[in-house]
Amino acid sequence: MQSSASLQIVADWITNCRKIAVLTGAGISAESGVPTFRSSQPRISQSDRGEGASENSPTPLWEKYDPSELACAQGFLKHPELVWQWYDWRRRLVEGVEPNAGHLALAQIEKLIAPRPVTIITQNVDRLHHRAGSQNILELHGNIISFRCFDHGHQASEVPYNLLEPPLCNPPHCNSKLRPNVVWFGESLDPTTLEASMKAARQCDLFIVIGTSALVQPAISLPYVAEGNGAKLVEINIERTPLSDHVDVFLSGKSGTVLPSIVDLAKAHGGAL
Ligand code: APR
């Protein structure tokens, strides 16, 4: 755990900055019970397996695959039922958990420094920042709560749970299979979202990176863009990453502990909540 002096420095920067950009990864949702990307896949609880499952029920098929084989267009075309059921399970998982103290602290920071802006740029697809109350969120990798059709991108609403295969896009549209509104491996990010993220990185004077292994482009170029434009860089993670040697302050620890401590210090410094 870092010194309280480092926490105080970051709290002071938050209190005095003009604009904050935050890049989050799977680590910020770990304390809500959402598995991180590069941790081993968790065993699935019996309740997640559905009624009638016993301890001896077979392991779900998707556990036998590397996620990168399923989270791609080729995986969906090859195994549409399997990919659909995997995302259905993940959608039920993220909707069944709650934002944690880290998500809530970021929403508090937004209120604390208003009307100065905080932009949350997230690689997460779980919508937990929205549910925590953050207002200005850019979902770099989309989300698993909404859907569009594979062939034409028609948006779909009210997609039922527990379907064994992807439903079809409704007539008068096209009858193509629905897929989650995520950015799969090999796909480009939404250019509007990416440009808005770049702009937030260019314009902020404080950039905070939380709970990401800092391995995936283009997300991880954002702190370097911010640094190149004079922003201070802060990283919060339980372990060091390839970014750690470049940041001004590395705060070691769980985001659900570190972020509330920073908020407490920033409030004591005179912020109004
Ligand atoms: N607090 C802070 N950091 C944490 C915590 C926690 N409680 N728990 C885990 N971490 C850190 C880990 O140390 C690791 O550095 O979170 C990071 C999670 O890394 P990944 O699993 O690689 O997730 P992420 O960086 O979000 O992955 C980026 O890769 O495959 C793609 O599209 C996928 O969005 C994903 C992207």
PDB file of N, CA, C and O in Angstrom, residues 182-238:
ATOM      1  N   VAL A 182     -20.921  -5.264 -28.602  1.00  0.00           N
ATOM      2  CA  VAL A 182     -19.552  -5.142 -28.103  1.00  0.00           C
ATOM      3  C   VAL A 182     -18.592  -5.052 -29.286  1.00  0.00           C
ATOM      4  O   VAL A 182     -18.948  -5.384 -30.418  1.00  0.00           O
ATOM      5  N   VAL A 183     -17.391  -4.603 -28.983  1.00  0.00           N
ATOM      6  CA  VAL A 183     -16.337  -4.612 -30.005  1.00  0.00           C
ATOM      7  C   VAL A 183     -15.568  -5.921 -29.825  1.00  0.00           C
ATOM      8  O   VAL A 183     -14.916  -6.142 -28.807  1.00  0.00           O
ATOM      9  N   TRP A 184     -15.669  -6.784 -30.810  1.00  0.00           N
ATOM     10  CA  TRP A 184     -14.994  -8.077 -30.728  1.00  0.00           C
ATOM     11  C   TRP A 184     -13.545  -7.948 -31.192  1.00  0.00           C
ATOM     12  O   TRP A 184     -13.186  -6.969 -31.867  1.00  0.00           O
ATOM     13  N   PHE A 185     -12.751  -8.946 -30.834  1.00  0.00           N
ATOM     14  CA  PHE A 185     -11.370  -8.996 -31.333  1.00  0.00           C
ATOM     15  C   PHE A 185     -11.399  -8.891 -32.866  1.00  0.00           C
ATOM     16  O   PHE A 185     -12.225  -9.529 -33.533  1.00  0.00           O
ATOM     17  N   GLY A 186     -10.521  -8.087 -33.411  1.00  0.00           N
ATOM     18  CA  GLY A 186     -10.440  -7.928 -34.867  1.00  0.00           C
ATOM     19  C   GLY A 186     -11.365  -6.857 -35.412  1.00  0.00           C
ATOM     20  O   GLY A 186     -11.308  -6.549 -36.601  1.00  0.00           O
ATOM     21  N   GLU A 187     -12.224  -6.277 -34.565  1.00  0.00           N
ATOM     22  CA  GLU A 187     -13.136  -5.228 -35.024  1.00  0.00           C
ATOM     23  C   GLU A 187     -12.599  -3.851 -34.623  1.00  0.00           C
ATOM     24  O   GLU A 187     -11.868  -3.716 -33.645  1.00  0.00           O
ATOM     25  N   SER A 188     -13.032  -2.845 -35.388  1.00  0.00           N
ATOM     26  CA  SER A 188     -12.599  -1.477 -35.077  1.00  0.00           C
ATOM     27  C   SER A 188     -13.497  -0.889 -34.006  1.00  0.00           C
ATOM     28  O   SER A 188     -14.686  -1.200 -33.930  1.00  0.00           O
ATOM     29  N   LEU A 189     -12.908   0.006 -33.226  1.00  0.00           N
ATOM     30  CA  LEU A 189     -13.722   0.740 -32.246  1.00  0.00           C
ATOM     31  C   LEU A 189     -14.617   1.732 -32.976  1.00  0.00           C
ATOM     32  O   LEU A 189     -14.280   2.171 -34.083  1.00  0.00           O
ATOM     33  N   ASP A 190     -15.714   2.086 -32.344  1.00  0.00           N
ATOM     34  CA  ASP A 190     -16.586   3.105 -32.903  1.00  0.00           C
ATOM     35  C   ASP A 190     -15.773   4.402 -33.038  1.00  0.00           C
ATOM     36  O   ASP A 190     -15.229   4.890 -32.035  1.00  0.00           O
ATOM     37  N   PRO A 191     -15.684   4.962 -34.255  1.00  0.00           N
ATOM     38  CA  PRO A 191     -14.794   6.113 -34.440  1.00  0.00           C
ATOM     39  C   PRO A 191     -15.214   7.337 -33.631  1.00  0.00           C
ATOM     40  O   PRO A 191     -14.361   8.093 -33.158  1.00  0.00           O
ATOM     41  N   THR A 192     -16.521   7.513 -33.429  1.00  0.00           N
ATOM     42  CA  THR A 192     -16.980   8.673 -32.650  1.00  0.00           C
ATOM     43  C   THR A 192     -16.541   8.536 -31.196  1.00  0.00           C
ATOM     44  O   THR A 192     -16.068   9.494 -30.569  1.00  0.00           O
ATOM     45  N   THR A 193     -16.693   7.331 -30.645  1.00  0.00           N
ATOM     46  CA  THR A 193     -16.298   7.092 -29.253  1.00  0.00           C
ATOM     47  C   THR A 193     -14.786   7.231 -29.096  1.00  0.00           C
ATOM     48  O   THR A 193     -14.296   7.820 -28.123  1.00  0.00           O
ATOM     49  N   LEU A 194     -14.059   6.706 -30.072  1.00  0.00           N
ATOM     50  CA  LEU A 194     -12.594   6.792 -29.992  1.00  0.00           C
ATOM     51  C   LEU A 194     -12.142   8.244 -30.080  1.00  0.00           C
ATOM     52  O   LEU A 194     -11.285   8.686 -29.311  1.00  0.00           O
ATOM     53  N   GLU A 195     -12.740   9.017 -31.002  1.00  0.00           N
ATOM     54  CA  GLU A 195     -12.334  10.415 -31.140  1.00  0.00           C
ATOM     55  C   GLU A 195     -12.677  11.203 -29.869  1.00  0.00           C
ATOM     56  O   GLU A 195     -11.893  12.034 -29.414  1.00  0.00           O
ATOM     57  N   ALA A 196     -13.856  10.923 -29.286  1.00  0.00           N
ATOM     58  CA  ALA A 196     -14.232  11.616 -28.038  1.00  0.00           C
ATOM     59  C   ALA A 196     -13.253  11.249 -26.917  1.00  0.00           C
ATOM     60  O   ALA A 196     -12.903  12.094 -26.076  1.00  0.00           O
ATOM     61  N   SER A 197     -12.778  10.018 -26.909  1.00  0.00           N
ATOM     62  CA  SER A 197     -11.815   9.584 -25.885  1.00  0.00           C
ATOM     63  C   SER A 197     -10.484  10.281 -26.088  1.00  0.00           C
ATOM     64  O   SER A 197      -9.846  10.744 -25.127  1.00  0.00           O
ATOM     65  N   MET A 198     -10.050  10.361 -27.341  1.00  0.00           N
ATOM     66  CA  MET A 198      -8.792  11.057 -27.655  1.00  0.00           C
ATOM     67  C   MET A 198      -8.884  12.527 -27.239  1.00  0.00           C
ATOM     68  O   MET A 198      -7.937  13.087 -26.683  1.00  0.00           O
ATOM     69  N   LYS A 199     -10.043  13.125 -27.526  1.00  0.00           N
ATOM     70  CA  LYS A 199     -10.229  14.536 -27.183  1.00  0.00           C
ATOM     71  C   LYS A 199     -10.155  14.733 -25.663  1.00  0.00           C
ATOM     72  O   LYS A 199      -9.497  15.652 -25.170  1.00  0.00           O
ATOM     73  N   ALA A 200     -10.817  13.839 -24.924  1.00  0.00           N
ATOM     74  CA  ALA A 200     -10.773  13.937 -23.455  1.00  0.00           C
ATOM     75  C   ALA A 200      -9.343  13.790 -22.956  1.00  0.00           C
ATOM     76  O   ALA A 200      -8.915  14.494 -22.038  1.00  0.00           O
ATOM     77  N   ALA A 201      -8.585  12.876 -23.587  1.00  0.00           N
ATOM     78  CA  ALA A 201      -7.184  12.682 -23.182  1.00  0.00           C
ATOM     79  C   ALA A 201      -6.350  13.920 -23.501  1.00  0.00           C
ATOM     80  O   ALA A 201      -5.512  14.339 -22.705  1.00  0.00           O
ATOM     81  N   ARG A 202      -6.597  14.508 -24.674  1.00  0.00           N
ATOM     82  CA  ARG A 202      -5.816  15.691 -25.075  1.00  0.00           C
ATOM     83  C   ARG A 202      -6.110  16.888 -24.172  1.00  0.00           C
ATOM     84  O   ARG A 202      -5.243  17.690 -23.891  1.00  0.00           O
ATOM     85  N   GLN A 203      -7.372  17.000 -23.740  1.00  0.00           N
ATOM     86  CA  GLN A 203      -7.783  18.232 -23.063  1.00  0.00           C
ATOM     87  C   GLN A 203      -7.668  18.180 -21.537  1.00  0.00           C
ATOM     88  O   GLN A 203      -7.748  19.218 -20.878  1.00  0.00           O
ATOM     89  N   CYS A 204      -7.510  17.003 -20.974  1.00  0.00           N
ATOM     90  CA  CYS A 204      -7.502  16.931 -19.502  1.00  0.00           C
ATOM     91  C   CYS A 204      -6.152  17.382 -18.949  1.00  0.00           C
ATOM     92  O   CYS A 204      -5.144  17.371 -19.659  1.00  0.00           O
ATOM     93  N   ASP A 205      -6.147  17.769 -17.681  1.00  0.00           N
ATOM     94  CA  ASP A 205      -4.857  18.015 -17.032  1.00  0.00           C
ATOM     95  C   ASP A 205      -4.557  16.969 -15.958  1.00  0.00           C
ATOM     96  O   ASP A 205      -3.513  17.004 -15.320  1.00  0.00           O
ATOM     97  N   LEU A 206      -5.491  16.017 -15.768  1.00  0.00           N
ATOM     98  CA  LEU A 206      -5.246  14.882 -14.880  1.00  0.00           C
ATOM     99  C   LEU A 206      -5.869  13.643 -15.520  1.00  0.00           C
ATOM    100  O   LEU A 206      -7.055  13.654 -15.865  1.00  0.00           O
ATOM    101  N   PHE A 207      -5.053  12.604 -15.701  1.00  0.00           N
ATOM    102  CA  PHE A 207      -5.531  11.362 -16.332  1.00  0.00           C
ATOM    103  C   PHE A 207      -5.279  10.225 -15.347  1.00  0.00           C
ATOM    104  O   PHE A 207      -4.151  10.011 -14.905  1.00  0.00           O
ATOM    105  N   ILE A 208      -6.348   9.508 -14.987  1.00  0.00           N
ATOM    106  CA  ILE A 208      -6.239   8.442 -13.977  1.00  0.00           C
ATOM    107  C   ILE A 208      -6.557   7.099 -14.647  1.00  0.00           C
ATOM    108  O   ILE A 208      -7.614   6.956 -15.284  1.00  0.00           O
ATOM    109  N   VAL A 209      -5.664   6.159 -14.513  1.00  0.00           N
ATOM    110  CA  VAL A 209      -5.819   4.828 -15.128  1.00  0.00           C
ATOM    111  C   VAL A 209      -6.095   3.836 -14.006  1.00  0.00           C
ATOM    112  O   VAL A 209      -5.313   3.735 -13.059  1.00  0.00           O
ATOM    113  N   ILE A 210      -7.199   3.108 -14.125  1.00  0.00           N
ATOM    114  CA  ILE A 210      -7.619   2.248 -12.996  1.00  0.00           C
ATOM    115  C   ILE A 210      -7.906   0.818 -13.460  1.00  0.00           C
ATOM    116  O   ILE A 210      -8.732   0.607 -14.364  1.00  0.00           O
ATOM    117  N   GLY A 211      -7.243  -0.143 -12.853  1.00  0.00           N
ATOM    118  CA  GLY A 211      -7.628  -1.549 -13.017  1.00  0.00           C
ATOM    119  C   GLY A 211      -7.569  -2.076 -14.434  1.00  0.00           C
ATOM    120  O   GLY A 211      -8.437  -2.831 -14.846  1.00  0.00           O
ATOM    121  N   THR A 212      -6.520  -1.683 -15.155  1.00  0.00           N
ATOM    122  CA  THR A 212      -6.337  -2.280 -16.483  1.00  0.00           C
ATOM    123  C   THR A 212      -4.915  -2.789 -16.593  1.00  0.00           C
ATOM    124  O   THR A 212      -3.977  -2.170 -16.070  1.00  0.00           O
ATOM    125  N   SER A 213      -4.756  -3.919 -17.296  1.00  0.00           N
ATOM    126  CA  SER A 213      -3.421  -4.491 -17.461  1.00  0.00           C
ATOM    127  C   SER A 213      -2.595  -3.674 -18.446  1.00  0.00           C
ATOM    128  O   SER A 213      -1.420  -3.968 -18.646  1.00  0.00           O
ATOM    129  N   ALA A 214      -3.202  -2.660 -19.042  1.00  0.00           N
ATOM    130  CA  ALA A 214      -2.482  -1.722 -19.912  1.00  0.00           C
ATOM    131  C   ALA A 214      -1.816  -2.437 -21.084  1.00  0.00           C
ATOM    132  O   ALA A 214      -0.676  -2.159 -21.437  1.00  0.00           O
ATOM    133  N   LEU A 215      -2.552  -3.375 -21.662  1.00  0.00           N
ATOM    134  CA  LEU A 215      -1.990  -4.164 -22.757  1.00  0.00           C
ATOM    135  C   LEU A 215      -2.709  -3.938 -24.083  1.00  0.00           C
ATOM    136  O   LEU A 215      -2.174  -4.281 -25.132  1.00  0.00           O
ATOM    137  N   VAL A 216      -3.943  -3.421 -24.043  1.00  0.00           N
ATOM    138  CA  VAL A 216      -4.780  -3.436 -25.238  1.00  0.00           C
ATOM    139  C   VAL A 216      -4.831  -2.054 -25.897  1.00  0.00           C
ATOM    140  O   VAL A 216      -5.181  -1.061 -25.264  1.00  0.00           O
ATOM    141  N   GLN A 217      -4.469  -2.033 -27.167  1.00  0.00           N
ATOM    142  CA  GLN A 217      -4.583  -0.805 -27.956  1.00  0.00           C
ATOM    143  C   GLN A 217      -5.994  -0.710 -28.539  1.00  0.00           C
ATOM    144  O   GLN A 217      -6.622  -1.731 -28.742  1.00  0.00           O
ATOM    145  N   PRO A 218      -6.518   0.464 -28.869  1.00  0.00           N
ATOM    146  CA  PRO A 218      -5.853   1.750 -28.691  1.00  0.00           C
ATOM    147  C   PRO A 218      -6.063   2.351 -27.299  1.00  0.00           C
ATOM    148  O   PRO A 218      -5.527   3.426 -27.024  1.00  0.00           O
ATOM    149  N   ALA A 219      -6.792   1.638 -26.416  1.00  0.00           N
ATOM    150  CA  ALA A 219      -7.090   2.227 -25.100  1.00  0.00           C
ATOM    151  C   ALA A 219      -5.833   2.720 -24.410  1.00  0.00           C
ATOM    152  O   ALA A 219      -5.784   3.818 -23.862  1.00  0.00           O
ATOM    153  N   ILE A 220      -4.792   1.917 -24.486  1.00  0.00           N
ATOM    154  CA  ILE A 220      -3.646   2.230 -23.650  1.00  0.00           C
ATOM    155  C   ILE A 220      -2.769   3.317 -24.237  1.00  0.00           C
ATOM    156  O   ILE A 220      -1.834   3.809 -23.593  1.00  0.00           O
ATOM    157  N   SER A 221      -3.084   3.754 -25.466  1.00  0.00           N
ATOM    158  CA  SER A 221      -2.362   4.931 -25.989  1.00  0.00           C
ATOM    159  C   SER A 221      -2.900   6.213 -25.349  1.00  0.00           C
ATOM    160  O   SER A 221      -2.227   7.252 -25.370  1.00  0.00           O
ATOM    161  N   LEU A 222      -4.105   6.155 -24.766  1.00  0.00           N
ATOM    162  CA  LEU A 222      -4.734   7.384 -24.253  1.00  0.00           C
ATOM    163  C   LEU A 222      -3.916   8.073 -23.152  1.00  0.00           C
ATOM    164  O   LEU A 222      -3.741   9.298 -23.205  1.00  0.00           O
ATOM    165  N   PRO A 223      -3.398   7.340 -22.149  1.00  0.00           N
ATOM    166  CA  PRO A 223      -2.587   8.053 -21.153  1.00  0.00           C
ATOM    167  C   PRO A 223      -1.360   8.731 -21.759  1.00  0.00           C
ATOM    168  O   PRO A 223      -0.949   9.803 -21.291  1.00  0.00           O
ATOM    169  N   TYR A 224      -0.788   8.132 -22.796  1.00  0.00           N
ATOM    170  CA  TYR A 224       0.394   8.745 -23.419  1.00  0.00           C
ATOM    171  C   TYR A 224      -0.008  10.023 -24.166  1.00  0.00           C
ATOM    172  O   TYR A 224       0.749  10.992 -24.190  1.00  0.00           O
ATOM    173  N   VAL A 225      -1.202  10.010 -24.764  1.00  0.00           N
ATOM    174  CA  VAL A 225      -1.714  11.229 -25.412  1.00  0.00           C
ATOM    175  C   VAL A 225      -1.876  12.324 -24.361  1.00  0.00           C
ATOM    176  O   VAL A 225      -1.476  13.477 -24.558  1.00  0.00           O
ATOM    177  N   ALA A 226      -2.458  11.948 -23.227  1.00  0.00           N
ATOM    178  CA  ALA A 226      -2.666  12.930 -22.149  1.00  0.00           C
ATOM    179  C   ALA A 226      -1.324  13.463 -21.645  1.00  0.00           C
ATOM    180  O   ALA A 226      -1.133  14.680 -21.496  1.00  0.00           O
ATOM    181  N   GLU A 227      -0.386  12.552 -21.421  1.00  0.00           N
ATOM    182  CA  GLU A 227       0.944  12.938 -20.935  1.00  0.00           C
ATOM    183  C   GLU A 227       1.609  13.905 -21.921  1.00  0.00           C
ATOM    184  O   GLU A 227       2.195  14.918 -21.531  1.00  0.00           O
ATOM    185  N   GLY A 228       1.475  13.595 -23.223  1.00  0.00           N
ATOM    186  CA  GLY A 228       2.075  14.447 -24.254  1.00  0.00           C
ATOM    187  C   GLY A 228       1.483  15.838 -24.279  1.00  0.00           C
ATOM    188  O   GLY A 228       2.090  16.775 -24.807  1.00  0.00           O
ATOM    189  N   ASN A 229       0.282  15.983 -23.730  1.00  0.00           N
ATOM    190  CA  ASN A 229      -0.362  17.294 -23.676  1.00  0.00           C
ATOM    191  C   ASN A 229      -0.252  17.911 -22.287  1.00  0.00           C
ATOM    192  O   ASN A 229      -0.984  18.836 -21.949  1.00  0.00           O
ATOM    193  N   GLY A 230       0.636  17.373 -21.482  1.00  0.00           N
ATOM    194  CA  GLY A 230       0.959  18.015 -20.215  1.00  0.00           C
ATOM    195  C   GLY A 230       0.165  17.539 -19.008  1.00  0.00           C
ATOM    196  O   GLY A 230       0.309  18.095 -17.915  1.00  0.00           O
ATOM    197  N   ALA A 231      -0.686  16.512 -19.186  1.00  0.00           N
ATOM    198  CA  ALA A 231      -1.489  16.050 -18.040  1.00  0.00           C
ATOM    199  C   ALA A 231      -0.624  15.248 -17.060  1.00  0.00           C
ATOM    200  O   ALA A 231       0.349  14.607 -17.445  1.00  0.00           O
ATOM    201  N   LYS A 232      -1.028  15.294 -15.801  1.00  0.00           N
ATOM    202  CA  LYS A 232      -0.418  14.407 -14.806  1.00  0.00           C
ATOM    203  C   LYS A 232      -1.064  13.024 -14.950  1.00  0.00           C
ATOM    204  O   LYS A 232      -2.270  12.920 -15.236  1.00  0.00           O
ATOM    205  N   LEU A 233      -0.278  11.987 -14.729  1.00  0.00           N
ATOM    206  CA  LEU A 233      -0.778  10.611 -14.851  1.00  0.00           C
ATOM    207  C   LEU A 233      -0.763   9.924 -13.487  1.00  0.00           C
ATOM    208  O   LEU A 233       0.252   9.962 -12.782  1.00  0.00           O
ATOM    209  N   VAL A 234      -1.885   9.284 -13.177  1.00  0.00           N
ATOM    210  CA  VAL A 234      -2.001   8.506 -11.930  1.00  0.00           C
ATOM    211  C   VAL A 234      -2.487   7.115 -12.310  1.00  0.00           C
ATOM    212  O   VAL A 234      -3.360   6.978 -13.183  1.00  0.00           O
ATOM    213  N   GLU A 235      -1.938   6.100 -11.693  1.00  0.00           N
ATOM    214  CA  GLU A 235      -2.419   4.729 -11.936  1.00  0.00           C
ATOM    215  C   GLU A 235      -2.801   4.076 -10.618  1.00  0.00           C
ATOM    216  O   GLU A 235      -2.074   4.202  -9.622  1.00  0.00           O
ATOM    217  N   ILE A 236      -3.935   3.378 -10.625  1.00  0.00           N
ATOM    218  CA  ILE A 236      -4.382   2.614  -9.450  1.00  0.00           C
ATOM    219  C   ILE A 236      -4.528   1.158  -9.883  1.00  0.00           C
ATOM    220  O   ILE A 236      -5.299   0.852 -10.809  1.00  0.00           O
ATOM    221  N   ASN A 237      -3.795   0.274  -9.230  1.00  0.00           N
ATOM    222  CA  ASN A 237      -3.849  -1.137  -9.613  1.00  0.00           C
ATOM    223  C   ASN A 237      -3.307  -1.964  -8.455  1.00  0.00           C
ATOM    224  O   ASN A 237      -2.527  -1.463  -7.640  1.00  0.00           O
ATOM    225  N   ILE A 238      -3.707  -3.220  -8.398  1.00  0.00           N
ATOM    226  CA  ILE A 238      -3.163  -4.089  -7.349  1.00  0.00           C
ATOM    227  C   ILE A 238      -1.775  -4.606  -7.728  1.00  0.00           C
ATOM    228  O   ILE A 238      -1.082  -5.178  -6.897  1.00  0.00           O
TER     229      ILE A 238
END
